Short mmCIF file of C-alpha atoms and ligand atoms in Angstrom, two decimals:
data_model
loop_
_atom_site.label_atom_id
_atom_site.label_comp_id
_atom_site.label_asym_id
_atom_site.label_seq_id
_atom_site.Cartn_x
_atom_site.Cartn_y
_atom_site.Cartn_z
CA MET J 1 87.94 -128.48 31.82
CA GLU J 2 84.37 -128.22 33.17
CA ILE J 3 83.37 -124.64 33.97
CA ALA J 4 80.14 -123.37 35.56
CA PHE J 5 79.06 -119.98 34.19
CA ILE J 6 76.44 -118.08 36.18
CA GLY J 7 74.93 -114.82 34.91
CA LEU J 8 74.48 -114.87 31.13
CA GLY J 9 73.34 -111.31 30.50
CA ASN J 10 74.77 -108.68 28.13
CA MET J 11 78.34 -109.55 29.13
CA GLY J 12 78.17 -113.14 30.39
CA LEU J 13 76.70 -114.59 27.20
CA GLY J 14 79.68 -113.66 24.99
CA MET J 15 82.16 -114.65 27.70
CA ALA J 16 80.58 -118.09 28.18
CA ALA J 17 80.43 -118.55 24.39
CA ASN J 18 84.19 -117.93 24.15
CA LEU J 19 84.89 -120.57 26.81
CA ALA J 20 82.69 -123.03 24.89
CA LYS J 21 84.49 -122.16 21.62
CA ALA J 22 87.75 -123.12 23.35
CA ARG J 23 86.21 -126.58 23.85
CA HIS J 24 85.64 -126.33 27.57
CA GLY J 25 82.43 -127.84 28.90
CA VAL J 26 80.42 -124.79 29.98
CA ARG J 27 77.48 -125.35 32.34
CA ALA J 28 75.18 -122.35 32.12
CA PHE J 29 72.75 -121.02 34.73
CA ASP J 30 70.81 -117.77 34.88
CA LEU J 31 67.51 -116.87 36.55
CA ASP J 32 66.32 -115.81 33.10
CA ALA J 33 65.45 -118.89 31.01
CA ALA J 34 65.82 -116.91 27.77
CA ALA J 35 69.44 -116.08 28.71
CA VAL J 36 70.16 -119.77 29.30
CA ALA J 37 68.59 -120.63 25.92
CA ARG J 38 70.91 -118.13 24.20
CA ALA J 39 73.88 -119.70 25.99
CA VAL J 40 72.85 -123.16 24.81
CA ALA J 41 72.67 -121.83 21.23
CA ALA J 42 76.26 -120.61 21.78
CA GLY J 43 77.52 -124.06 22.79
CA CYS J 44 76.87 -124.22 26.57
CA VAL J 45 74.90 -126.85 28.49
CA ALA J 46 71.77 -125.68 30.38
CA LYS J 47 71.66 -126.26 34.13
CA ALA J 48 68.63 -125.85 36.38
CA SER J 49 70.26 -124.22 39.41
CA VAL J 50 73.53 -122.81 40.74
CA ALA J 51 74.15 -126.08 42.60
CA ASP J 52 73.47 -128.14 39.49
CA ALA J 53 75.89 -126.01 37.45
CA VAL J 54 78.67 -126.00 40.06
CA ALA J 55 78.77 -129.61 41.27
CA GLY J 56 81.84 -131.42 39.94
CA THR J 57 83.33 -128.44 38.04
CA ASP J 58 86.96 -127.30 37.96
CA ALA J 59 86.07 -123.61 37.95
CA VAL J 60 83.12 -121.27 38.45
CA VAL J 61 82.77 -117.93 36.65
CA THR J 62 80.07 -115.48 37.77
CA MET J 63 78.97 -112.34 35.88
CA LEU J 64 76.21 -110.81 38.00
CA PRO J 65 74.80 -107.28 38.35
CA ALA J 66 75.75 -106.21 41.91
CA GLY J 67 77.15 -107.21 45.32
CA HIS J 68 73.93 -108.63 46.76
CA HIS J 69 73.55 -110.97 43.77
CA VAL J 70 77.13 -112.14 44.31
CA HIS J 71 76.48 -112.78 48.03
CA ALA J 72 73.35 -114.78 47.25
CA VAL J 73 74.83 -116.86 44.42
CA TYR J 74 78.03 -117.71 46.33
CA ALA J 75 76.02 -119.09 49.27
CA ASP J 76 74.83 -121.74 46.79
CA VAL J 77 78.24 -122.05 45.10
CA PHE J 78 79.94 -122.79 48.45
CA ALA J 79 77.42 -125.51 49.22
CA ALA J 80 78.04 -127.27 45.88
CA ALA J 81 81.74 -126.67 45.10
CA SER J 82 84.32 -129.36 45.72
CA ALA J 83 87.80 -128.74 47.13
CA GLY J 84 89.97 -127.51 44.29
CA THR J 85 87.20 -125.67 42.43
CA LEU J 86 88.53 -122.24 41.46
CA LEU J 87 86.05 -119.36 41.94
CA ILE J 88 86.19 -116.32 39.63
CA ASP J 89 83.79 -113.42 40.11
CA ALA J 90 83.93 -111.10 37.09
CA SER J 91 81.02 -108.87 38.25
CA THR J 92 81.68 -105.25 39.21
CA ILE J 93 80.93 -104.94 42.94
CA ASP J 94 82.23 -103.10 46.01
CA VAL J 95 85.65 -103.95 47.42
CA VAL J 96 84.27 -104.90 50.87
CA THR J 97 81.81 -107.49 49.48
CA ALA J 98 84.50 -108.94 47.19
CA GLN J 99 86.85 -109.35 50.14
CA ALA J 100 84.12 -110.78 52.41
CA VAL J 101 83.01 -113.41 49.87
CA ALA J 102 86.64 -114.39 49.12
CA ALA J 103 87.35 -114.69 52.87
CA ASP J 104 84.30 -116.93 53.21
CA ALA J 105 85.63 -119.04 50.33
CA ALA J 106 89.05 -119.29 52.01
CA THR J 107 87.51 -120.60 55.25
CA ARG J 108 86.08 -123.44 53.12
CA GLY J 109 89.46 -124.11 51.49
CA LEU J 110 88.38 -122.63 48.15
CA SER J 111 90.51 -120.20 46.11
CA MET J 112 88.74 -117.13 44.78
CA VAL J 113 89.68 -114.11 42.69
CA ASP J 114 87.78 -110.93 41.87
CA ALA J 115 88.21 -110.34 38.13
CA PRO J 116 86.06 -107.42 36.96
CA VAL J 117 86.34 -106.45 33.31
CA SER J 118 86.69 -103.44 31.10
CA GLY J 119 85.63 -103.42 27.47
CA GLY J 120 81.85 -103.68 27.09
CA THR J 121 79.70 -106.15 25.20
CA THR J 122 81.62 -105.89 21.92
CA ALA J 123 84.80 -106.96 23.72
CA ALA J 124 82.91 -109.66 25.64
CA ASP J 125 81.70 -111.14 22.34
CA ALA J 126 85.10 -110.78 20.65
CA GLY J 127 87.08 -112.19 23.61
CA THR J 128 89.06 -108.96 23.96
CA LEU J 129 88.13 -107.88 27.50
CA THR J 130 90.67 -106.50 29.97
CA PHE J 131 90.55 -108.36 33.29
CA MET J 132 91.83 -106.73 36.48
CA VAL J 133 92.38 -109.49 38.98
CA GLY J 134 92.60 -109.44 42.76
CA GLY J 135 93.82 -112.53 44.59
CA GLY J 136 96.84 -114.54 45.71
CA ALA J 137 99.60 -115.46 43.26
CA GLU J 138 98.55 -119.11 43.06
CA ALA J 139 94.87 -118.32 42.44
CA PHE J 140 95.88 -115.74 39.82
CA ALA J 141 98.09 -118.31 38.06
CA ARG J 142 95.15 -120.74 37.90
CA ALA J 143 92.66 -118.09 36.74
CA GLN J 144 94.92 -116.54 34.09
CA PRO J 145 94.56 -119.20 31.34
CA ILE J 146 90.77 -119.28 31.76
CA LEU J 147 90.48 -115.48 31.65
CA ALA J 148 92.85 -115.29 28.66
CA LEU J 149 90.21 -117.16 26.61
CA MET J 150 87.83 -114.25 27.19
CA GLY J 151 90.23 -111.31 27.15
CA LYS J 152 93.19 -109.66 25.50
CA ALA J 153 94.75 -108.57 28.81
CA VAL J 154 94.73 -110.26 32.22
CA ILE J 155 96.40 -108.03 34.81
CA HIS J 156 97.18 -108.96 38.40
CA ALA J 157 96.06 -105.92 40.41
CA GLY J 158 97.12 -107.23 43.82
CA THR J 159 95.44 -108.99 46.73
CA VAL J 160 91.73 -109.90 46.90
CA GLY J 161 89.56 -106.81 46.25
CA MET J 162 92.20 -104.93 44.26
CA GLY J 163 90.60 -105.94 40.96
CA GLN J 164 87.43 -104.19 42.16
CA ALA J 165 89.46 -101.18 43.36
CA ALA J 166 90.97 -100.85 39.87
CA LYS J 167 87.59 -101.29 38.24
CA LEU J 168 85.73 -98.67 40.26
CA CYS J 169 88.50 -96.09 39.73
CA ASN J 170 88.50 -96.90 36.00
CA ASN J 171 84.71 -96.63 35.74
CA MET J 172 84.59 -93.36 37.67
CA LEU J 173 86.95 -92.04 35.00
CA LEU J 174 84.80 -93.59 32.24
CA GLY J 175 81.63 -91.93 33.62
CA ILE J 176 83.42 -88.59 33.77
CA HIS J 177 84.79 -88.77 30.23
CA MET J 178 81.53 -90.04 28.72
CA ALA J 179 79.62 -87.15 30.34
CA GLY J 180 82.26 -84.70 29.10
CA THR J 181 82.25 -86.22 25.61
CA CYS J 182 78.44 -85.88 25.41
CA GLU J 183 78.69 -82.22 26.49
CA ALA J 184 81.40 -81.51 23.92
CA PHE J 185 79.39 -83.02 21.01
CA VAL J 186 76.22 -81.13 21.96
CA LEU J 187 78.11 -77.86 22.32
CA ALA J 188 79.96 -78.42 19.01
CA GLN J 189 76.70 -78.94 17.16
CA ARG J 190 75.08 -75.89 18.75
CA LEU J 191 78.05 -73.82 17.62
CA GLY J 192 77.38 -75.02 14.07
CA LEU J 193 80.14 -77.62 13.88
CA ASP J 194 79.24 -80.91 12.16
CA ALA J 195 79.46 -83.91 14.57
CA GLN J 196 81.56 -86.05 12.20
CA THR J 197 83.94 -83.14 11.61
CA PHE J 198 84.30 -82.56 15.35
CA PHE J 199 84.98 -86.30 15.76
CA ASP J 200 87.62 -86.26 13.00
CA ILE J 201 89.40 -83.37 14.71
CA SER J 202 89.03 -84.21 18.40
CA SER J 203 89.79 -87.92 17.94
CA LYS J 204 93.24 -86.80 16.73
CA ALA J 205 93.62 -83.93 19.19
CA SER J 206 94.03 -83.65 22.95
CA GLY J 207 90.32 -84.29 23.69
CA GLN J 208 90.65 -87.86 22.37
CA ASN J 209 89.33 -90.53 24.76
CA TRP J 210 87.77 -94.01 24.67
CA SER J 211 84.19 -92.72 24.99
CA MET J 212 84.76 -90.78 21.80
CA THR J 213 86.82 -93.15 19.64
CA SER J 214 85.41 -96.56 20.67
CA TYR J 215 81.93 -95.70 21.94
CA CYS J 216 80.96 -92.40 20.33
CA PRO J 217 77.65 -91.09 21.81
CA VAL J 218 76.72 -89.56 18.42
CA PRO J 219 75.59 -92.05 15.72
CA GLY J 220 77.89 -92.36 12.71
CA PRO J 221 81.57 -91.98 13.60
CA VAL J 222 81.93 -95.37 15.38
CA PRO J 223 79.65 -97.87 13.58
CA GLY J 224 79.61 -100.52 16.36
CA ALA J 225 78.67 -98.06 19.13
CA PRO J 226 75.21 -98.33 20.80
CA SER J 227 74.38 -94.80 19.52
CA ASN J 228 73.82 -96.45 16.11
CA ARG J 229 71.11 -98.76 17.49
CA GLY J 230 69.05 -96.32 19.52
CA TYR J 231 71.30 -96.69 22.60
CA ALA J 232 70.05 -100.26 23.16
CA GLY J 233 72.16 -102.99 24.80
CA GLY J 234 75.74 -102.15 25.72
CA PHE J 235 76.35 -100.89 29.26
CA ALA J 236 73.14 -99.82 30.96
CA SER J 237 73.08 -96.39 32.62
CA ALA J 238 71.84 -98.11 35.79
CA LEU J 239 75.11 -100.08 35.91
CA MET J 240 77.20 -96.95 35.34
CA LEU J 241 75.26 -95.27 38.15
CA LYS J 242 75.96 -98.29 40.35
CA ASP J 243 79.69 -98.05 39.62
CA LEU J 244 79.76 -94.29 40.29
CA LYS J 245 77.98 -94.85 43.61
CA LEU J 246 80.58 -97.50 44.50
CA ALA J 247 83.35 -95.04 43.64
CA LEU J 248 81.77 -92.24 45.67
CA ALA J 249 81.32 -94.52 48.69
CA ALA J 250 84.96 -95.61 48.45
CA ALA J 251 86.03 -91.96 48.06
CA SER J 252 84.05 -91.01 51.14
CA ASP J 253 85.53 -93.90 53.16
CA SER J 254 89.04 -92.93 52.11
CA GLY J 255 88.58 -89.15 52.45
CA THR J 256 89.28 -88.57 48.75
CA PRO J 257 87.77 -85.47 47.06
CA VAL J 258 86.13 -86.60 43.78
CA ALA J 259 84.13 -83.58 42.59
CA MET J 260 84.21 -84.74 38.95
CA GLY J 261 83.02 -88.24 39.91
CA ALA J 262 80.22 -86.68 41.99
CA ALA J 263 79.13 -84.52 39.03
CA ALA J 264 78.99 -87.60 36.76
CA GLU J 265 77.04 -89.51 39.43
CA SER J 266 74.40 -86.77 39.70
CA LEU J 267 73.98 -86.66 35.89
CA TYR J 268 73.50 -90.44 35.71
CA ALA J 269 71.14 -90.38 38.72
CA LEU J 270 69.04 -87.74 36.94
CA PHE J 271 69.06 -89.74 33.68
CA ALA J 272 68.08 -92.97 35.47
CA GLY J 273 65.33 -91.11 37.38
CA LEU J 274 63.92 -89.82 34.08
CA GLY J 275 63.61 -93.35 32.70
CA GLY J 276 67.08 -93.82 31.21
CA ALA J 277 68.21 -96.63 33.57
CA GLY J 278 67.96 -99.34 30.90
CA THR J 279 69.44 -97.18 28.15
CA ASP J 280 73.12 -97.48 27.25
CA PHE J 281 75.22 -95.00 29.22
CA SER J 282 76.15 -93.08 26.05
CA GLY J 283 72.42 -92.20 25.80
CA LEU J 284 73.17 -89.51 28.40
CA ILE J 285 73.72 -87.28 25.37
CA LYS J 286 69.93 -87.18 24.89
CA LEU J 287 69.51 -85.73 28.35
CA ILE J 288 72.16 -83.11 27.62
CA ASP J 289 70.77 -82.10 24.20
CA GLY J 290 67.21 -81.99 25.57
CA SER J 291 65.82 -84.72 23.27
CA TRP J 292 65.35 -87.39 25.97
CA GLU J 293 61.80 -88.63 26.32
CA ARG J 294 60.81 -91.22 28.87
P1 NAD O 301 73.02 -107.99 32.86
O1 NAD O 301 71.99 -107.44 33.78
O2 NAD O 301 72.82 -107.92 31.38
O3 NAD O 301 73.31 -109.54 33.23
C1 NAD O 301 73.31 -110.04 34.53
C2 NAD O 301 72.67 -111.43 34.49
O4 NAD O 301 72.73 -112.00 35.81
C3 NAD O 301 71.20 -111.40 34.07
O5 NAD O 301 71.01 -112.27 32.96
C4 NAD O 301 70.47 -111.88 35.32
O6 NAD O 301 69.31 -112.63 35.04
C5 NAD O 301 71.54 -112.74 35.98
N1 NAD O 301 71.30 -112.96 37.40
C6 NAD O 301 70.98 -112.06 38.36
N2 NAD O 301 70.85 -112.67 39.57
C7 NAD O 301 71.10 -113.98 39.35
C8 NAD O 301 71.12 -115.13 40.20
N3 NAD O 301 70.82 -115.05 41.52
N4 NAD O 301 71.40 -116.33 39.64
C9 NAD O 301 71.68 -116.43 38.31
N5 NAD O 301 71.67 -115.38 37.46
C10 NAD O 301 71.39 -114.17 37.98
O7 NAD O 301 74.39 -107.26 33.26
P2 NAD O 301 75.72 -107.14 32.38
O8 NAD O 301 75.63 -105.93 31.53
O9 NAD O 301 76.02 -108.46 31.76
O10 NAD O 301 76.78 -106.83 33.54
C11 NAD O 301 77.21 -107.83 34.46
C12 NAD O 301 78.30 -107.24 35.33
O11 NAD O 301 79.38 -106.81 34.50
C13 NAD O 301 77.87 -106.02 36.15
O12 NAD O 301 78.46 -106.06 37.41
C14 NAD O 301 78.38 -104.85 35.32
O13 NAD O 301 78.63 -103.69 36.12
C15 NAD O 301 79.66 -105.44 34.74
N6 NAD O 301 80.11 -104.85 33.47
C16 NAD O 301 79.23 -104.62 32.46
C17 NAD O 301 79.69 -104.07 31.27
C18 NAD O 301 78.76 -103.79 30.11
O14 NAD O 301 79.20 -103.14 29.13
N7 NAD O 301 77.51 -104.27 30.14
C19 NAD O 301 81.05 -103.77 31.10
C20 NAD O 301 81.92 -104.06 32.14
C21 NAD O 301 81.45 -104.60 33.33
#
């Protein structure tokens, strides 16, 4: 199968590499030439534009930062795709944009699913992402085997946009439990409790959560976590802030009280405003313990 992959950043690179490893022809395009070069080193073929990547492919996968990037890229995708090309947007964006772009695709006779992911860069590299997919049954059935090459779980969330609905609710919860986990570690240490000891206890007690056991904000307990590399790479705080803003907008539209989500959003807005936007979202702990320096 020939697959166009557009957006080869922290997440997209590992995902495209896994498609190439499965012996699909992967045509890579990103605005950043260095990202394309990394994709070529991982077995993809460099393309000079969206149109160049998409023409003649069986499927298109996009992994872009936000809704406006998705709008812009799909204008070019629609112009170059042939009938029968399956469109898969794995970016995390708002439900309304996902539904609008998919409706636009449908008017052109193209099938599209929203397939945002959970799992972070380690899972993207390892091919163990969780995909939450919105779209019709037929489009889901076509997308499933492609997504399964990049993930350990591919779940049909419902109609178009429901993948994004699942993702923004999940990430609101992630932002809340990361902020809470950072607070708990800082408080534990100030009370005189060793961080590793607190981890050993809480990871087996009722405070256990993914932000602690898979992505610990304190260096040491989880060797692969960004805290062990100065909070570089991983999931940028700017992207967490974007997701929390999406969740708050959806909560406002649906009249849902989300005080915890709002508290997490204001912490991440403060962190981003103080220069933490490019830092992994677990770096919030440095704001909470007072050691953050721009
Ligand atoms: P990133 O910023 O590292 O990568 C995005 C890539 O898209 C960049 O390489 C950028 O150059 C490229 N791009 C932007 N506009 C483009 C255009 N018009 N044409 C071609 N390329 C373009 O972001 P990321 O961390 O890989 O995240 C991508 C998406 O996945 C986001 O929506 C994010 O919320 C979501 N996500 C990220 C993580 C994570 O841990 N990083 C986890 C789950 C979901």
